[in-house]
PDB file of C-alpha atoms in Angstrom:
ATOM      1  CA  UNK L 359     -11.690 -17.078   2.178  1.00 58.00           C
ATOM      2  CA  UNK L 360     -11.779 -14.842   5.256  1.00 71.00           C
ATOM      3  CA  UNK L 361     -14.225 -11.965   5.304  1.00 90.00           C
ATOM      4  CA  UNK L 362     -12.962  -8.723   3.920  1.00 95.00           C
ATOM      5  CA  UNK L 363     -13.723  -5.455   5.633  1.00 97.00           C
ATOM      6  CA  UNK L 364     -13.513  -2.019   4.088  1.00 97.00           C
ATOM      7  CA  UNK L 365     -11.539   0.444   6.217  1.00 98.00           C
ATOM      8  CA  UNK L 366     -12.423   4.140   6.174  1.00 97.00           C
ATOM      9  CA  UNK L 367     -11.108   7.158   8.053  1.00 97.00           C
ATOM     10  CA  UNK L 368     -12.651  10.617   7.948  1.00 97.00           C
ATOM     11  CA  UNK L 369      -9.173  11.893   8.916  1.00 97.00           C
ATOM     12  CA  UNK L 370      -7.681  10.758   5.601  1.00 97.00           C
ATOM     13  CA  UNK L 371      -8.636  11.954   2.120  1.00 97.00           C
ATOM     14  CA  UNK L 372     -11.681  10.400   0.510  1.00 94.00           C
ATOM     15  CA  UNK L 373     -10.919   8.004  -2.312  1.00 91.00           C
ATOM     16  CA  UNK L 374     -10.718   9.923  -5.595  1.00 87.00           C
ATOM     17  CA  UNK L 375     -11.419   6.891  -7.722  1.00 89.00           C
ATOM     18  CA  UNK L 376     -12.822   3.393  -7.664  1.00 95.00           C
ATOM     19  CA  UNK L 377     -10.971   2.141  -4.582  1.00 96.00           C
ATOM     20  CA  UNK L 378     -11.185   1.986  -0.788  1.00 97.00           C
ATOM     21  CA  UNK L 379      -8.745   3.640   1.625  1.00 98.00           C
ATOM     22  CA  UNK L 380      -7.871   0.147   2.861  1.00 98.00           C
ATOM     23  CA  UNK L 381      -9.182  -3.402   2.860  1.00 98.00           C
ATOM     24  CA  UNK L 382      -8.711  -5.823   5.746  1.00 98.00           C
ATOM     25  CA  UNK L 383      -8.633  -9.568   5.138  1.00 97.00           C
ATOM     26  CA  UNK L 384      -7.957 -11.634   8.239  1.00 95.00           C
ATOM     27  CA  UNK L 385      -5.245  -9.784  10.145  1.00 96.00           C
ATOM     28  CA  UNK L 386      -3.750  -8.171   7.044  1.00 98.00           C
ATOM     29  CA  UNK L 387      -4.661  -4.644   5.948  1.00 98.00           C
ATOM     30  CA  UNK L 388      -3.900  -3.496   2.408  1.00 98.00           C
ATOM     31  CA  UNK L 389      -3.460   0.277   2.442  1.00 98.00           C
ATOM     32  CA  UNK L 390      -4.229   2.195  -0.736  1.00 98.00           C
ATOM     33  CA  UNK L 391      -1.825   4.854  -1.913  1.00 98.00           C
ATOM     34  CA  UNK L 392      -1.978   8.192  -0.142  1.00 98.00           C
ATOM     35  CA  UNK L 393      -0.929  11.445  -1.737  1.00 98.00           C
ATOM     36  CA  UNK L 394      -0.476  14.714   0.206  1.00 98.00           C
ATOM     37  CA  UNK L 395      -4.120  15.752   0.253  1.00 98.00           C
ATOM     38  CA  UNK L 396      -5.608  17.404   3.319  1.00 97.00           C
ATOM     39  CA  UNK L 397      -8.687  15.375   4.272  1.00 97.00           C
ATOM     40  CA  UNK L 398     -10.892  18.301   5.301  1.00 96.00           C
ATOM     41  CA  UNK L 399     -10.424  20.306   2.109  1.00 96.00           C
ATOM     42  CA  UNK L 400      -9.294  17.613  -0.349  1.00 96.00           C
ATOM     43  CA  UNK L 401      -6.604  20.050  -1.502  1.00 97.00           C
ATOM     44  CA  UNK L 402      -2.870  19.487  -1.712  1.00 97.00           C
ATOM     45  CA  UNK L 403      -0.833  20.530   1.317  1.00 98.00           C
ATOM     46  CA  UNK L 404       1.117  23.766   0.842  1.00 96.00           C
ATOM     47  CA  UNK L 405       4.870  23.629   0.945  1.00 95.00           C
ATOM     48  CA  UNK L 406       7.868  21.768  -0.320  1.00 97.00           C
ATOM     49  CA  UNK L 407       8.573  18.071  -0.776  1.00 98.00           C
ATOM     50  CA  UNK L 408       9.086  17.536   2.968  1.00 98.00           C
ATOM     51  CA  UNK L 409       5.642  19.013   3.697  1.00 98.00           C
ATOM     52  CA  UNK L 410       4.134  16.626   1.137  1.00 98.00           C
ATOM     53  CA  UNK L 411       5.953  13.651   2.665  1.00 98.00           C
ATOM     54  CA  UNK L 412       4.709  14.553   6.168  1.00 98.00           C
ATOM     55  CA  UNK L 413       1.117  14.765   4.890  1.00 98.00           C
ATOM     56  CA  UNK L 414       1.389  11.380   3.175  1.00 98.00           C
ATOM     57  CA  UNK L 415       2.546   9.715   6.409  1.00 98.00           C
ATOM     58  CA  UNK L 416      -0.170  11.507   8.409  1.00 98.00           C
ATOM     59  CA  UNK L 417      -2.774  10.217   5.944  1.00 98.00           C
ATOM     60  CA  UNK L 418      -1.422   6.674   6.128  1.00 98.00           C
ATOM     61  CA  UNK L 419      -1.405   6.881   9.941  1.00 98.00           C
ATOM     62  CA  UNK L 420      -5.077   7.892   9.956  1.00 98.00           C
ATOM     63  CA  UNK L 421      -6.057   4.891   7.851  1.00 98.00           C
ATOM     64  CA  UNK L 422      -3.912   2.582  10.010  1.00 98.00           C
ATOM     65  CA  UNK L 423      -5.689   3.885  13.127  1.00 98.00           C
ATOM     66  CA  UNK L 424      -9.086   3.276  11.514  1.00 98.00           C
ATOM     67  CA  UNK L 425      -7.994  -0.359  11.119  1.00 98.00           C
ATOM     68  CA  UNK L 426      -6.983  -0.520  14.814  1.00 98.00           C
ATOM     69  CA  UNK L 427      -3.289  -0.346  13.988  1.00 98.00           C
ATOM     70  CA  UNK L 428      -0.485   2.146  13.571  1.00 98.00           C
ATOM     71  CA  UNK L 429       2.337   2.937  11.191  1.00 98.00           C
ATOM     72  CA  UNK L 430       4.478   0.578  13.297  1.00 98.00           C
ATOM     73  CA  UNK L 431       2.265  -2.308  12.128  1.00 98.00           C
ATOM     74  CA  UNK L 432       3.169  -1.753   8.458  1.00 98.00           C
ATOM     75  CA  UNK L 433       5.274  -4.659   7.224  1.00 98.00           C
ATOM     76  CA  UNK L 434       5.726  -3.488   3.617  1.00 98.00           C
ATOM     77  CA  UNK L 435       5.829   0.119   2.449  1.00 98.00           C
ATOM     78  CA  UNK L 436       6.017   1.342  -1.132  1.00 98.00           C
ATOM     79  CA  UNK L 437       6.991   4.946  -1.790  1.00 98.00           C
ATOM     80  CA  UNK L 438       6.612   6.511  -5.222  1.00 98.00           C
ATOM     81  CA  UNK L 439       8.660   9.617  -6.043  1.00 98.00           C
ATOM     82  CA  UNK L 440       8.559  11.851  -9.101  1.00 98.00           C
ATOM     83  CA  UNK L 441      12.152  12.901  -8.323  1.00 98.00           C
ATOM     84  CA  UNK L 442      14.527  10.357  -6.792  1.00 97.00           C
ATOM     85  CA  UNK L 443      16.790  13.180  -5.595  1.00 98.00           C
ATOM     86  CA  UNK L 444      14.199  13.545  -2.792  1.00 98.00           C
ATOM     87  CA  UNK L 445      15.176  10.104  -1.456  1.00 97.00           C
ATOM     88  CA  UNK L 446      17.261  11.505   1.460  1.00 98.00           C
ATOM     89  CA  UNK L 447      14.334  13.711   2.513  1.00 98.00           C
ATOM     90  CA  UNK L 448      12.021  10.675   2.484  1.00 97.00           C
ATOM     91  CA  UNK L 449      14.409   8.886   4.829  1.00 97.00           C
ATOM     92  CA  UNK L 450      14.560  11.892   7.153  1.00 98.00           C
ATOM     93  CA  UNK L 451      10.778  12.371   7.268  1.00 98.00           C
ATOM     94  CA  UNK L 452      10.070   8.651   7.532  1.00 97.00           C
ATOM     95  CA  UNK L 453      12.380   8.491  10.548  1.00 97.00           C
ATOM     96  CA  UNK L 454       9.993  10.842  12.353  1.00 97.00           C
ATOM     97  CA  UNK L 455       7.061   8.439  11.895  1.00 98.00           C
ATOM     98  CA  UNK L 456       8.633   4.973  12.127  1.00 97.00           C
ATOM     99  CA  UNK L 457      10.779   3.258  14.744  1.00 95.00           C
ATOM    100  CA  UNK L 458      13.024   0.236  14.374  1.00 96.00           C
ATOM    101  CA  UNK L 459      12.434  -2.401  13.279  1.00 96.00           C
ATOM    102  CA  UNK L 460      11.465  -0.606  10.076  1.00 97.00           C
ATOM    103  CA  UNK L 461       9.120  -2.152   7.498  1.00 98.00           C
ATOM    104  CA  UNK L 462      10.374  -3.656   4.281  1.00 98.00           C
ATOM    105  CA  UNK L 463      10.320  -0.847   1.736  1.00 98.00           C
ATOM    106  CA  UNK L 464      10.652   0.076  -1.907  1.00 98.00           C
ATOM    107  CA  UNK L 465      11.269   3.582  -3.225  1.00 97.00           C
ATOM    108  CA  UNK L 466      10.283   3.843  -6.855  1.00 97.00           C
ATOM    109  CA  UNK L 467      10.897   6.695  -9.283  1.00 97.00           C
ATOM    110  CA  UNK L 468       7.941   7.429 -11.538  1.00 98.00           C
ATOM    111  CA  UNK L 469       7.073  10.173 -14.000  1.00 98.00           C
ATOM    112  CA  UNK L 470       3.783  11.477 -12.587  1.00 97.00           C
ATOM    113  CA  UNK L 471       1.307  11.102  -9.717  1.00 97.00           C
ATOM    114  CA  UNK L 472      -2.337  12.153  -9.295  1.00 95.00           C
ATOM    115  CA  UNK L 473      -2.874  15.893  -8.756  1.00 94.00           C
ATOM    116  CA  UNK L 474       0.836  16.444  -9.571  1.00 96.00           C
ATOM    117  CA  UNK L 475       1.865  15.158  -6.146  1.00 98.00           C
ATOM    118  CA  UNK L 476       5.590  14.648  -5.618  1.00 98.00           C
ATOM    119  CA  UNK L 477       5.123  11.551  -3.425  1.00 98.00           C
ATOM    120  CA  UNK L 478       2.666   8.727  -2.824  1.00 98.00           C
ATOM    121  CA  UNK L 479       2.898   5.786  -0.439  1.00 98.00           C
ATOM    122  CA  UNK L 480       0.967   2.579   0.105  1.00 98.00           C
ATOM    123  CA  UNK L 481       1.573  -0.423   2.256  1.00 98.00           C
ATOM    124  CA  UNK L 482       0.568  -3.666   3.898  1.00 98.00           C
ATOM    125  CA  UNK L 483      -0.102  -3.762   7.628  1.00 98.00           C
ATOM    126  CA  UNK L 484      -0.619  -6.736   9.936  1.00 98.00           C
ATOM    127  CA  UNK L 485      -2.713  -6.180  13.084  1.00 96.00           C
TER     128      UNK L 485
END
């Protein structure tokens, strides 16, 4: 079994439970879910769904950078939405952070997220 390394970024929210921001095993990084918390204050970003989506991708980017990668290195992305009618907005916002070829992705409708967030995303990155 390859060594596992815990990845941490001060530019992403601290874990609010019993988990790490990411774990690297070999060249694969497993990114924990990010909700739209602002790292410095640990409070939810102000604004609408789009503002929350931007913050989620900024948080994921910070953790990717701490693992010596970028959003472009994500091979699988999972997005959790409390309202699937926001799906077109996710696509629009995601297009501002990702370039082709895009990662494999799932968008999943769920009833509730921590801190009443409207969106959460996690992923797997290869560096």
